[in-house]
mmCIF file of C-alpha atoms in Angstrom:
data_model
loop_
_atom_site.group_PDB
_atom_site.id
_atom_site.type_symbol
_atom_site.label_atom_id
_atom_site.label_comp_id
_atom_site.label_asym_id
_atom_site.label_seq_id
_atom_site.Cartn_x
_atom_site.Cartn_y
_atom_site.Cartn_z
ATOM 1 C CA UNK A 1 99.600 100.043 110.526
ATOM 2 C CA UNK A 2 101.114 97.528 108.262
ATOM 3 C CA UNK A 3 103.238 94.454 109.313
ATOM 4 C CA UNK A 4 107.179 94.980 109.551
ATOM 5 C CA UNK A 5 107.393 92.960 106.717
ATOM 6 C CA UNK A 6 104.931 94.649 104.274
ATOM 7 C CA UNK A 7 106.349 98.395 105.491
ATOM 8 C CA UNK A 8 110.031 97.054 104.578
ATOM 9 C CA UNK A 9 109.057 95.725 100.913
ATOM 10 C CA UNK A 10 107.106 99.112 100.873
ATOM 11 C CA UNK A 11 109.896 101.103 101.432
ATOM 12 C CA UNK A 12 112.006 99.335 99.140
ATOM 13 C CA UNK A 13 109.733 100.308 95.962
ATOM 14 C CA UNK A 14 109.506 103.171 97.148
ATOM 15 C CA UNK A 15 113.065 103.939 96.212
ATOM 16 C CA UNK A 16 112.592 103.523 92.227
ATOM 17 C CA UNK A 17 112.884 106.490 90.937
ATOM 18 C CA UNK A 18 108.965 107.744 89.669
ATOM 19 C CA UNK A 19 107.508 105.248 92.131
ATOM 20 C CA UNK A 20 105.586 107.129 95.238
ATOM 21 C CA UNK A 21 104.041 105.917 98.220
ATOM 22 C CA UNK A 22 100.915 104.706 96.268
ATOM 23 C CA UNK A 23 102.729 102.698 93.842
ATOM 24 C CA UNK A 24 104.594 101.106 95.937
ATOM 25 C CA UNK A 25 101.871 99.901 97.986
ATOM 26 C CA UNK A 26 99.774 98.848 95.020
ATOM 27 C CA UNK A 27 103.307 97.120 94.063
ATOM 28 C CA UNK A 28 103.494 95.205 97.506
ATOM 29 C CA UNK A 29 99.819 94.023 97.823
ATOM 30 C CA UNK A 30 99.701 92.475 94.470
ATOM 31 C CA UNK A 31 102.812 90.333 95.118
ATOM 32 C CA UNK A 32 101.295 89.628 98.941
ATOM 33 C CA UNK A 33 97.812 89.319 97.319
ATOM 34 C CA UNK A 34 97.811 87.751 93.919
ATOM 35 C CA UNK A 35 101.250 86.613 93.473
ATOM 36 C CA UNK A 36 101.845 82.729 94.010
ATOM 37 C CA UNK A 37 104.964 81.810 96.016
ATOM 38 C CA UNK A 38 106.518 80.776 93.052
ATOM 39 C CA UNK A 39 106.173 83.482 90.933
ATOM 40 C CA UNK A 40 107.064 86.111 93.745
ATOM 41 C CA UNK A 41 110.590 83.917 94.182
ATOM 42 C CA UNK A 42 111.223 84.383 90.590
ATOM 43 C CA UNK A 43 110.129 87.973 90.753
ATOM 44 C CA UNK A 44 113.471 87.860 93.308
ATOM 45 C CA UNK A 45 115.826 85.639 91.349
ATOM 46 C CA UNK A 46 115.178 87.610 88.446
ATOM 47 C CA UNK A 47 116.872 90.526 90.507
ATOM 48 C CA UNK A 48 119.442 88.448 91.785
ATOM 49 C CA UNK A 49 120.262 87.394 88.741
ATOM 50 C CA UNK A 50 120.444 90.453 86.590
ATOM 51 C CA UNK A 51 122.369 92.118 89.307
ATOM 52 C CA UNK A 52 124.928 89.267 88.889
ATOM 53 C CA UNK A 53 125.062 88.705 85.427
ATOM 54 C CA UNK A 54 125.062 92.606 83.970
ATOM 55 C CA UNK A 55 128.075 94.957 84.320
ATOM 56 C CA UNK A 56 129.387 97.393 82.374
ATOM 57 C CA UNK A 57 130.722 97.215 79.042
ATOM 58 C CA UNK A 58 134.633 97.897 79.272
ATOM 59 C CA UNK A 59 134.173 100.266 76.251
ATOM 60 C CA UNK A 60 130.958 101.782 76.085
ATOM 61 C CA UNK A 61 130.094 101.658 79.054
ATOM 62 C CA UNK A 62 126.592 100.345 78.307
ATOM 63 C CA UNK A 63 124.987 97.461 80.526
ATOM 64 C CA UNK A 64 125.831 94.319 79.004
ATOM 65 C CA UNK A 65 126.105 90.472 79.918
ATOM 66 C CA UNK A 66 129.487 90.027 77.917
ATOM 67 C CA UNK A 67 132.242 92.482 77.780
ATOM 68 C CA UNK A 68 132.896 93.624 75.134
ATOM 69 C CA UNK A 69 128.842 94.266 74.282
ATOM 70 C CA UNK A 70 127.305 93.358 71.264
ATOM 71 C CA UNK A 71 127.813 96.094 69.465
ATOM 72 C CA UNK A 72 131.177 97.012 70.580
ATOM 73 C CA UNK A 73 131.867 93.123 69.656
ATOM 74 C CA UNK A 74 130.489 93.445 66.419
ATOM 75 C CA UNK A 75 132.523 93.313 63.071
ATOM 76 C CA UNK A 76 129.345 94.786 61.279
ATOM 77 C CA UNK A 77 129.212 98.202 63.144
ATOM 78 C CA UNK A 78 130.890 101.240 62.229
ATOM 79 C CA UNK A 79 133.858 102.205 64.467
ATOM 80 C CA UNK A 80 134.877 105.905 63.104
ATOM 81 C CA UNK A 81 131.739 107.199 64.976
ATOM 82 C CA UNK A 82 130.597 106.816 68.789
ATOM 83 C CA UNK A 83 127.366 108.358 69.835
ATOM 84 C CA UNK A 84 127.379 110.085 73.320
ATOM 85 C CA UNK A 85 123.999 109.088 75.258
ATOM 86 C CA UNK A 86 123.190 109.792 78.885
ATOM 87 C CA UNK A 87 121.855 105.935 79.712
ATOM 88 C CA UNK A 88 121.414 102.823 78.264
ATOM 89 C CA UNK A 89 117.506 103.357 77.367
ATOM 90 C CA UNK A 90 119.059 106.187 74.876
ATOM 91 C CA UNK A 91 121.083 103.291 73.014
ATOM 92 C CA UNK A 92 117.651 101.074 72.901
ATOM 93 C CA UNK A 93 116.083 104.226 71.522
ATOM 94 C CA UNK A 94 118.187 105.080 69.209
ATOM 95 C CA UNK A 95 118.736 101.022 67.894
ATOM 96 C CA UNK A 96 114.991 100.420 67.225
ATOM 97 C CA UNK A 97 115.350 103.088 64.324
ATOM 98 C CA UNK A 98 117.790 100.651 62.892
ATOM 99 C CA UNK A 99 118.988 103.818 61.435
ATOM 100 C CA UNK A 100 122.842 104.223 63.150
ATOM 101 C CA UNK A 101 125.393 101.990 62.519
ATOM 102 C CA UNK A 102 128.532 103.109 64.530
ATOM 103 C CA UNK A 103 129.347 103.047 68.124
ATOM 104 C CA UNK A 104 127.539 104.397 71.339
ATOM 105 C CA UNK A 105 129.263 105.463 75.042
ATOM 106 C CA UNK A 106 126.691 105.756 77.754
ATOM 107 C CA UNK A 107 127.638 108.450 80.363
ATOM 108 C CA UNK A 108 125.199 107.106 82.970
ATOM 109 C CA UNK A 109 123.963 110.819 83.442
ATOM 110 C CA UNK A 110 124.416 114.209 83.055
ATOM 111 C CA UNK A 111 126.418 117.322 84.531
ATOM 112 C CA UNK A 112 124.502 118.487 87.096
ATOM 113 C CA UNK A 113 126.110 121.361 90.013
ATOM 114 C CA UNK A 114 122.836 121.614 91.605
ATOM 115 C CA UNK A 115 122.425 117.651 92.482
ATOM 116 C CA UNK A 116 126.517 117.924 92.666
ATOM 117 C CA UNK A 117 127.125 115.815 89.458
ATOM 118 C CA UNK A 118 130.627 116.720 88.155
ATOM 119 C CA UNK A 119 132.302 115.309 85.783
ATOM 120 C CA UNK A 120 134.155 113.099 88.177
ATOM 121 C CA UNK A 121 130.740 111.335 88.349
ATOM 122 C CA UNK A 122 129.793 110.597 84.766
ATOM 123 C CA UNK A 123 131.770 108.305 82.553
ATOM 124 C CA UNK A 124 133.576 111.143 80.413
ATOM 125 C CA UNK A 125 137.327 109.786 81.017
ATOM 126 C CA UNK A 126 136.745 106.674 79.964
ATOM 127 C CA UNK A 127 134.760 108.640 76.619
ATOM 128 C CA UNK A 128 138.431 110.179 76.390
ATOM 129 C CA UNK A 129 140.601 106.683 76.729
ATOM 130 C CA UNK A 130 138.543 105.697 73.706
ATOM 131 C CA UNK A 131 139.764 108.246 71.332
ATOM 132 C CA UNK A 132 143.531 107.322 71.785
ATOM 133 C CA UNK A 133 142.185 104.874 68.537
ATOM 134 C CA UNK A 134 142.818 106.641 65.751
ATOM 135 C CA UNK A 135 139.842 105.261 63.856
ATOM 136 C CA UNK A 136 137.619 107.205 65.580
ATOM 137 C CA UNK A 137 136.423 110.293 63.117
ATOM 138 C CA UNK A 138 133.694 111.724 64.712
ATOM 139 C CA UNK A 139 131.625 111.991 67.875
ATOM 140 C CA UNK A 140 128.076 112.402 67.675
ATOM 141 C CA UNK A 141 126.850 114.417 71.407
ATOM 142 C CA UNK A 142 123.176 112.822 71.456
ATOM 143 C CA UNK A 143 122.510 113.499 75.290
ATOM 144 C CA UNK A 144 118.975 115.183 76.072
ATOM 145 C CA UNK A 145 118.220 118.807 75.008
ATOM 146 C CA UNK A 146 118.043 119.988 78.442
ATOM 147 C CA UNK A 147 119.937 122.027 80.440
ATOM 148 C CA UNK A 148 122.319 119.415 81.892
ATOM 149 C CA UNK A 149 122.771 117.809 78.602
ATOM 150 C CA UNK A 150 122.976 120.542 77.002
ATOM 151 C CA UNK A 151 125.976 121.784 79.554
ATOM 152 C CA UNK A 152 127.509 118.211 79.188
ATOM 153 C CA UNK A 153 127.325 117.982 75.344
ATOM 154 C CA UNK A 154 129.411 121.354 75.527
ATOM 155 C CA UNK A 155 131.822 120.387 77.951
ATOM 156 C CA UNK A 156 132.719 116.964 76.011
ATOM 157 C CA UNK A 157 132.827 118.910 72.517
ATOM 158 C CA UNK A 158 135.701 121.239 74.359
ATOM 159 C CA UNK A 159 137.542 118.337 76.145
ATOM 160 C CA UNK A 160 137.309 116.782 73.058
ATOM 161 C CA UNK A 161 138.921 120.183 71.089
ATOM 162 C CA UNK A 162 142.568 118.913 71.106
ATOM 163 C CA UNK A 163 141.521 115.508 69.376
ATOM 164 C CA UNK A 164 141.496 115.007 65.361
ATOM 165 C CA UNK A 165 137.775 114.172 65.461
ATOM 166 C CA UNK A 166 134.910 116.034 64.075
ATOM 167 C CA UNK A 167 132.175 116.875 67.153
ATOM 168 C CA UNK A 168 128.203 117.161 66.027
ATOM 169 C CA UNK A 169 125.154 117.547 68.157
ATOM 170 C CA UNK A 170 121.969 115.561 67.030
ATOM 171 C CA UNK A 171 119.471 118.095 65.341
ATOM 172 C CA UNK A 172 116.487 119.819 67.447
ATOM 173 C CA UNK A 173 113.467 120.735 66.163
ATOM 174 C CA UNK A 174 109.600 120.569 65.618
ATOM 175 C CA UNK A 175 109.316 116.416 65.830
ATOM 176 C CA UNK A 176 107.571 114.668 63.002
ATOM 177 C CA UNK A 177 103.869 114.238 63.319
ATOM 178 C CA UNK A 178 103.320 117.071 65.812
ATOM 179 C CA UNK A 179 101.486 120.538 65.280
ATOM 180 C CA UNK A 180 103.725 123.639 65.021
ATOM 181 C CA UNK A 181 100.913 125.433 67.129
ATOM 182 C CA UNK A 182 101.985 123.334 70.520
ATOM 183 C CA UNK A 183 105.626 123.672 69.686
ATOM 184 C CA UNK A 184 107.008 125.133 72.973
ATOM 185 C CA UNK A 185 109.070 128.687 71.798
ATOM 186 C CA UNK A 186 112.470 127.199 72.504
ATOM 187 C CA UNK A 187 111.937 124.355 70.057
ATOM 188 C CA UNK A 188 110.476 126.826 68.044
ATOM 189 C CA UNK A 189 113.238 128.641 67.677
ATOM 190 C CA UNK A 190 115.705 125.822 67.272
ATOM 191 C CA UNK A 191 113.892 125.111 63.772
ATOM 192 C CA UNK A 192 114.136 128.324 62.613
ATOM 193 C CA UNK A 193 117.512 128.164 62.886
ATOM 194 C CA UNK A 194 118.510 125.142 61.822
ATOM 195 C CA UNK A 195 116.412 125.692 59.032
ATOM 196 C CA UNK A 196 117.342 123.321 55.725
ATOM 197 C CA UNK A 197 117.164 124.212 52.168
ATOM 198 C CA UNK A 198 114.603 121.942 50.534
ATOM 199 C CA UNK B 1 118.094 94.084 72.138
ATOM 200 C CA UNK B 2 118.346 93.789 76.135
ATOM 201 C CA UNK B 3 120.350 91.025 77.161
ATOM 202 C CA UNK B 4 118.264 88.361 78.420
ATOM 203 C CA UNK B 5 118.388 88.817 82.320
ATOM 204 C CA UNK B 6 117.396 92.604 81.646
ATOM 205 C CA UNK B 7 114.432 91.540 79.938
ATOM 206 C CA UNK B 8 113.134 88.885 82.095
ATOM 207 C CA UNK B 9 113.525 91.568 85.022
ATOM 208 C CA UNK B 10 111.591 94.445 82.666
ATOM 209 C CA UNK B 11 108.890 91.926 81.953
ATOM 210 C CA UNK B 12 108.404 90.760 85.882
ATOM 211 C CA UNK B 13 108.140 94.635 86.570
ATOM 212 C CA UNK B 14 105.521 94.988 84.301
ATOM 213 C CA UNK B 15 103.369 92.767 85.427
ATOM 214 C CA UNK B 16 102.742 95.041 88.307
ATOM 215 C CA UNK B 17 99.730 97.068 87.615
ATOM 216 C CA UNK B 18 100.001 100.210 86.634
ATOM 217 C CA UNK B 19 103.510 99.586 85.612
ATOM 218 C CA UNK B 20 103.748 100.155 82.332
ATOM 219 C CA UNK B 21 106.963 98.319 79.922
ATOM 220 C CA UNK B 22 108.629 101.819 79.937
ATOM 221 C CA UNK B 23 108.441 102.433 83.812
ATOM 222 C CA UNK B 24 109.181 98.617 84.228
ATOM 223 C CA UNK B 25 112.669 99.850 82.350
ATOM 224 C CA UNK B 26 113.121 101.997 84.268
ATOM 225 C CA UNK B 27 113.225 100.147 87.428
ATOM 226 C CA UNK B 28 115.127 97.352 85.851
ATOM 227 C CA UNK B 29 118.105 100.249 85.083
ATOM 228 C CA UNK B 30 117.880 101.340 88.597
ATOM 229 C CA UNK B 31 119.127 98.028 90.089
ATOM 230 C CA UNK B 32 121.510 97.672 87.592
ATOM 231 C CA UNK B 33 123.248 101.262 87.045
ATOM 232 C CA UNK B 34 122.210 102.920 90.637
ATOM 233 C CA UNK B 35 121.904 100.079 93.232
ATOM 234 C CA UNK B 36 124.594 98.313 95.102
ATOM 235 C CA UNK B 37 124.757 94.597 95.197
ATOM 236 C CA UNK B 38 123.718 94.298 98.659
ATOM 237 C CA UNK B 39 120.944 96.970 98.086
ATOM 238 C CA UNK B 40 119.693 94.814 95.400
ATOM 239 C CA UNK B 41 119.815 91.462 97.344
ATOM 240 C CA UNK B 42 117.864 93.421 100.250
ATOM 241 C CA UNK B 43 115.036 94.188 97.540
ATOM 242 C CA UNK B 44 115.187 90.349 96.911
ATOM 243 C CA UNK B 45 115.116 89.845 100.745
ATOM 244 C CA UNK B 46 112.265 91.446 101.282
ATOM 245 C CA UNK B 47 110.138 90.297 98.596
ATOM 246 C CA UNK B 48 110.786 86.717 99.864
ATOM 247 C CA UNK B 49 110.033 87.808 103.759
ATOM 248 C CA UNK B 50 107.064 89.801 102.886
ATOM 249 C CA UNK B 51 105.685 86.734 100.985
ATOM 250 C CA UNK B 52 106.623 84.052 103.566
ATOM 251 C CA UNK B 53 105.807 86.023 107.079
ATOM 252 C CA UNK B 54 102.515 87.569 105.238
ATOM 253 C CA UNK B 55 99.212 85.569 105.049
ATOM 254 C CA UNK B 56 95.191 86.240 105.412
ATOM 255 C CA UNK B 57 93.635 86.909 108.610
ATOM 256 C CA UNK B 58 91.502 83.514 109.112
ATOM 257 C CA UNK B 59 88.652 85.761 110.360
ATOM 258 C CA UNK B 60 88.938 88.854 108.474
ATOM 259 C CA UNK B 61 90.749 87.967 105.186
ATOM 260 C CA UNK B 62 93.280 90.882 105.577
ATOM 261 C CA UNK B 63 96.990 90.096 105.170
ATOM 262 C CA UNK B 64 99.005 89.900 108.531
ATOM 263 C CA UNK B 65 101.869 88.212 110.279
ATOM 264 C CA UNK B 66 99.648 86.919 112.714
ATOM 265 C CA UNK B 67 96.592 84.959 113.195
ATOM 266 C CA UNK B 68 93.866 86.839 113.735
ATOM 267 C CA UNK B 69 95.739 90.013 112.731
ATOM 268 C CA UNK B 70 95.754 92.871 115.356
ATOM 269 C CA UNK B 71 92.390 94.507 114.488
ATOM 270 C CA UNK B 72 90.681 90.781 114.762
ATOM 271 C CA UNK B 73 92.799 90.102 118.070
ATOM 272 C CA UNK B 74 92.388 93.078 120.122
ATOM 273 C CA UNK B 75 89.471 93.502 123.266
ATOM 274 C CA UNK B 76 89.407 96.916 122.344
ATOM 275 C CA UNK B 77 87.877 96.621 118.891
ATOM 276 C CA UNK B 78 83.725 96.758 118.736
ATOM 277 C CA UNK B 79 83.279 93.671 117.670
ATOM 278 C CA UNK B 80 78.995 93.970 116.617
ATOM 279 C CA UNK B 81 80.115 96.325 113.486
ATOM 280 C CA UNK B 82 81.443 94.632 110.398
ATOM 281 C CA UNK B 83 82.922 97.020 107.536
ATOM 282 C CA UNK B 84 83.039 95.170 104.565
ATOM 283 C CA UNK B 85 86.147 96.964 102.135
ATOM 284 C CA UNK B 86 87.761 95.467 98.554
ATOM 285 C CA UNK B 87 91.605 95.645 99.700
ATOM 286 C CA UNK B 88 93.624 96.094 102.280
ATOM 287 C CA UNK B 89 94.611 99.414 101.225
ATOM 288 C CA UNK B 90 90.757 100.129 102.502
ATOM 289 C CA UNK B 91 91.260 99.124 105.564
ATOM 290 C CA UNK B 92 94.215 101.107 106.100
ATOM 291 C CA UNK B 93 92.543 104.378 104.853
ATOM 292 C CA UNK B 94 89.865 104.049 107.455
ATOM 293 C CA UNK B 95 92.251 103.156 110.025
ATOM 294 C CA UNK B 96 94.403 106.783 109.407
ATOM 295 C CA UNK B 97 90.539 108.552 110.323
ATOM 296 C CA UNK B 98 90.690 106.725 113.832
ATOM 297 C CA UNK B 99 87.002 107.556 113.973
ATOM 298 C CA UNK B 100 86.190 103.538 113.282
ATOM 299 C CA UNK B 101 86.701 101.181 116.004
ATOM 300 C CA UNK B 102 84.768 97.865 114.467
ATOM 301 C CA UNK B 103 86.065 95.070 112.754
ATOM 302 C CA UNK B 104 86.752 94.571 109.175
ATOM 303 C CA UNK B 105 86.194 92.131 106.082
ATOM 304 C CA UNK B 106 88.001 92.205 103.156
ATOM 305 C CA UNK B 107 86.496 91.109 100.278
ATOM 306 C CA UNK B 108 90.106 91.140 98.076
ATOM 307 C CA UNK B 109 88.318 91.989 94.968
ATOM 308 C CA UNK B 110 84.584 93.041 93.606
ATOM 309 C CA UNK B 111 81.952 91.117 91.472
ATOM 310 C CA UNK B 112 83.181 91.890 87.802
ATOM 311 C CA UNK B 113 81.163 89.488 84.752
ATOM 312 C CA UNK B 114 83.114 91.292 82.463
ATOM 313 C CA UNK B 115 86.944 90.116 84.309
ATOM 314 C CA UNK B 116 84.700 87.015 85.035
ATOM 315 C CA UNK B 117 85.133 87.647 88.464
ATOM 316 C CA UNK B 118 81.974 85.845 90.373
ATOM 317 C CA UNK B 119 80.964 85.550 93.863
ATOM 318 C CA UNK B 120 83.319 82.264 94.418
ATOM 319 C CA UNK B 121 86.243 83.969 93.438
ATOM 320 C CA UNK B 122 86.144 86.658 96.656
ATOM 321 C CA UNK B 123 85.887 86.068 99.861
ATOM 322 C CA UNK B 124 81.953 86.317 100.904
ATOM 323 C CA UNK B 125 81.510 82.781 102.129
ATOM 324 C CA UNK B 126 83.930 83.601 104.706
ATOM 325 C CA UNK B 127 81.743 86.570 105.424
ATOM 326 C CA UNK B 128 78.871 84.285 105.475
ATOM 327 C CA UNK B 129 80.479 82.494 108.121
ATOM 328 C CA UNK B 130 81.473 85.684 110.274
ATOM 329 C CA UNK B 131 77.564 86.308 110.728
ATOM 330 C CA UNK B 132 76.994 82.948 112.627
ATOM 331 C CA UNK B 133 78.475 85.038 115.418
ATOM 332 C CA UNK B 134 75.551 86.355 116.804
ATOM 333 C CA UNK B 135 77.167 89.730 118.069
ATOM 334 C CA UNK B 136 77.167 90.852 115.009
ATOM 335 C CA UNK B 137 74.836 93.447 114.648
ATOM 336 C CA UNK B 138 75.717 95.312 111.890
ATOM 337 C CA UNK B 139 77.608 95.395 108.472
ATOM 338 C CA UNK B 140 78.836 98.744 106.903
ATOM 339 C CA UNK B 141 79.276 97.848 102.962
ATOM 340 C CA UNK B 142 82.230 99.777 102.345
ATOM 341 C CA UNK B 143 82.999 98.723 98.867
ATOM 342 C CA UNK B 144 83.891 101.686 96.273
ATOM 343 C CA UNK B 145 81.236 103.313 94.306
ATOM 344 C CA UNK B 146 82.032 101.736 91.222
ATOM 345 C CA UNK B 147 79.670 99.762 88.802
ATOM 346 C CA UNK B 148 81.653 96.627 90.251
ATOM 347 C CA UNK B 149 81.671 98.176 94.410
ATOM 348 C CA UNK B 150 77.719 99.033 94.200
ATOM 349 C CA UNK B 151 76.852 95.348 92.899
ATOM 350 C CA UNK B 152 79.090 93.936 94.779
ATOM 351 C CA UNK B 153 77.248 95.694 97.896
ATOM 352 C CA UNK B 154 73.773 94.988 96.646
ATOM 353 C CA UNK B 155 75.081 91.414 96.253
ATOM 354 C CA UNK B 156 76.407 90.823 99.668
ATOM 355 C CA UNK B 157 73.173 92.778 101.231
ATOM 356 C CA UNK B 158 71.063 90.183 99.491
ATOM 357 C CA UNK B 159 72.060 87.691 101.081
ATOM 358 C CA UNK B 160 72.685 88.875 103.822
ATOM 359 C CA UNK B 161 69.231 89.416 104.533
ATOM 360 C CA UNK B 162 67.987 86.072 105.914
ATOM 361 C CA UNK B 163 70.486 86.883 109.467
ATOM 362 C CA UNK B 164 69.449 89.641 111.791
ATOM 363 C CA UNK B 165 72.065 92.196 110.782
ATOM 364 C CA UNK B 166 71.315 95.642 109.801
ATOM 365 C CA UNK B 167 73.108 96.152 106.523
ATOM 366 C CA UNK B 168 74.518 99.724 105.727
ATOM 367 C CA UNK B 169 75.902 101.566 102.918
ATOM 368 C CA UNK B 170 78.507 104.269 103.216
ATOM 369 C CA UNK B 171 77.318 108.000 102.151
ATOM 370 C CA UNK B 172 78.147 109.554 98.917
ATOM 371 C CA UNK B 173 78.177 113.033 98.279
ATOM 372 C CA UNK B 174 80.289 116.140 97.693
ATOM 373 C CA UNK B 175 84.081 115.384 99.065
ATOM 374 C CA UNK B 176 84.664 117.856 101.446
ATOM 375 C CA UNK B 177 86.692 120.586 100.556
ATOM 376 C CA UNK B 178 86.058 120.023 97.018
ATOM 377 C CA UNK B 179 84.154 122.710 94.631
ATOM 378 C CA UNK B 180 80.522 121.618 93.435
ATOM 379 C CA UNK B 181 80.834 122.989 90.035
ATOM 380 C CA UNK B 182 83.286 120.303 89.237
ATOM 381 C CA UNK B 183 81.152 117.533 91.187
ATOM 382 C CA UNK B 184 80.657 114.373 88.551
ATOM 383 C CA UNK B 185 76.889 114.501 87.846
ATOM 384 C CA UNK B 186 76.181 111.113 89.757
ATOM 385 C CA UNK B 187 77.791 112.202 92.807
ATOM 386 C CA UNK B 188 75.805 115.379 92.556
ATOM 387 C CA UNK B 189 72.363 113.506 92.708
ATOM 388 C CA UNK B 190 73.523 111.441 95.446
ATOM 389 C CA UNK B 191 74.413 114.264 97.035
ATOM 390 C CA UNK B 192 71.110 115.663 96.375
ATOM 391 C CA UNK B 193 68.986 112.600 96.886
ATOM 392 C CA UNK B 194 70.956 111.928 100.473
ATOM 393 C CA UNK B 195 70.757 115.735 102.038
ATOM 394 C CA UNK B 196 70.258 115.483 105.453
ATOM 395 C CA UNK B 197 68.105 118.158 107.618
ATOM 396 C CA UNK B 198 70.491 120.911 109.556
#
């Protein structure tokens, strides 16, 4: 029904991850509808651009526009920990608490055998390469509490067995500001273990 | 805490509508950690194709790659039935029933005061013009049943009651398939009001 041209831009928004059919229709007639030339060409040069300017950092591993990052350039952070994440959106997460000082490495995903996601596939060796500096004390495993980052944060922590550095997984529980009554049983659970002396 | 070219790409992508700043991330971190640079330059591609090749219909207002578009151009199309739709994603719904074989009008918007969307700022003066055809016998107001769709149709039939075209406004009722217990209460009396003899 469409033109070539609309069913190829169609297609290609398609691909995001999240985005169906719908979306990117809806995505395609705004730029062909209510989108001036102008600002659909920068809607393109801004993916041009970012494409050219961002690679990854040669130490984390995070996207970055210099190498080394920010934070693996900066004097002020803490470099005897490194917090494990699965993507870069984990780092921004866990920087707007302005709560962690040290180090992150982003894996860019997660173990995975049913979508064939070994470890091969994830940036654990270069995790490794990083611990040959002895300052390193302790790596904090912050990937998701899911299966596959679950599985992952167990297979780093025994990798990382032969190293002098202490391994800790980021706490589960009931979050802050919800009602123990929706708590799903797993979570549940979780905080009855991990239970704290007040 | 992006670098800059990440966050000029998140805030074009969230422009779209519907696309909120954290799915707008997450299509940002597609290109970047999942695309290849020639994938990404094809997105660019096609944005700047669709854009160029893509422009109204002169007689229907729908977008196309050529002028009149295919529905507008063809002998085969009845061309005394006018259905008057909001967006080309209308026309394309009632083009998958291939049960309507008029022509079309797209209106590329609906009457909102509250957006401060008026009459001059969709296309009904090029409606207007349409209807000085004089094998025009009839216009099917197709807009949605909305607050904005119904005035919109009242609007249009208004004025277009000074030419000698029989103005018509598509049925509501009960979708089919759908259960009437969970029928909105509006739809329900049009339903009602509208029930045809057996």
């Amino acid at each position: 029904m469409h033109a070539a041209s609309i069913e190829t831009l169609i297609e290609k928004f398609a691909r995001f991850p999240g985005i169906g059919r719908k979306s990117a229709e809806r995505m395609a007639f705004y730029i062909l509808e209510r989108m001036s030339e102008e600002d659909a060409s920068q809607m393109a040069s801004a993916i041009l651009d970012a494409k050219k300017s961002i690679h990854f950092c040669s130490q984390c591993q995070n996207l970055t526009d210099i190498d080394p990052c920010r934070i693996c350039g900066s004097q002020k952070r803490d470099r005897s920990v490194i917090c494990v994440v699965e993507s870069p959106e984990d780092v921004n997460a866990i920087e707007l608490t302005n709560e962690y000082n040290g180090l992150y490495h982003v894996l860019h995903g997660a173990l995975s055998p049913v979508d064939g996601i070994t470890p091969d596939d994830i940036r654990i060796n270069e995790l490794l390469l990083r611990l040959s500096d002895t300052a390193v004390k302790e790596v904090i495993m912050a990937t998701n509490p899911t299966v596959n980052g679950t599985a992952t944060a167990v297979y780093i922590s025994k990798l990382l067995a032969p190293f002098d550095v202490k391994v800790t997984r980021i706490a589960h529980g009931i979050p802050i500001g919800s009602d123990l009554e929706y708590a799903d049983k797993i979570t549940l659970i979780k905080a009855l273990e991990n239970r704290q002396i007040m």
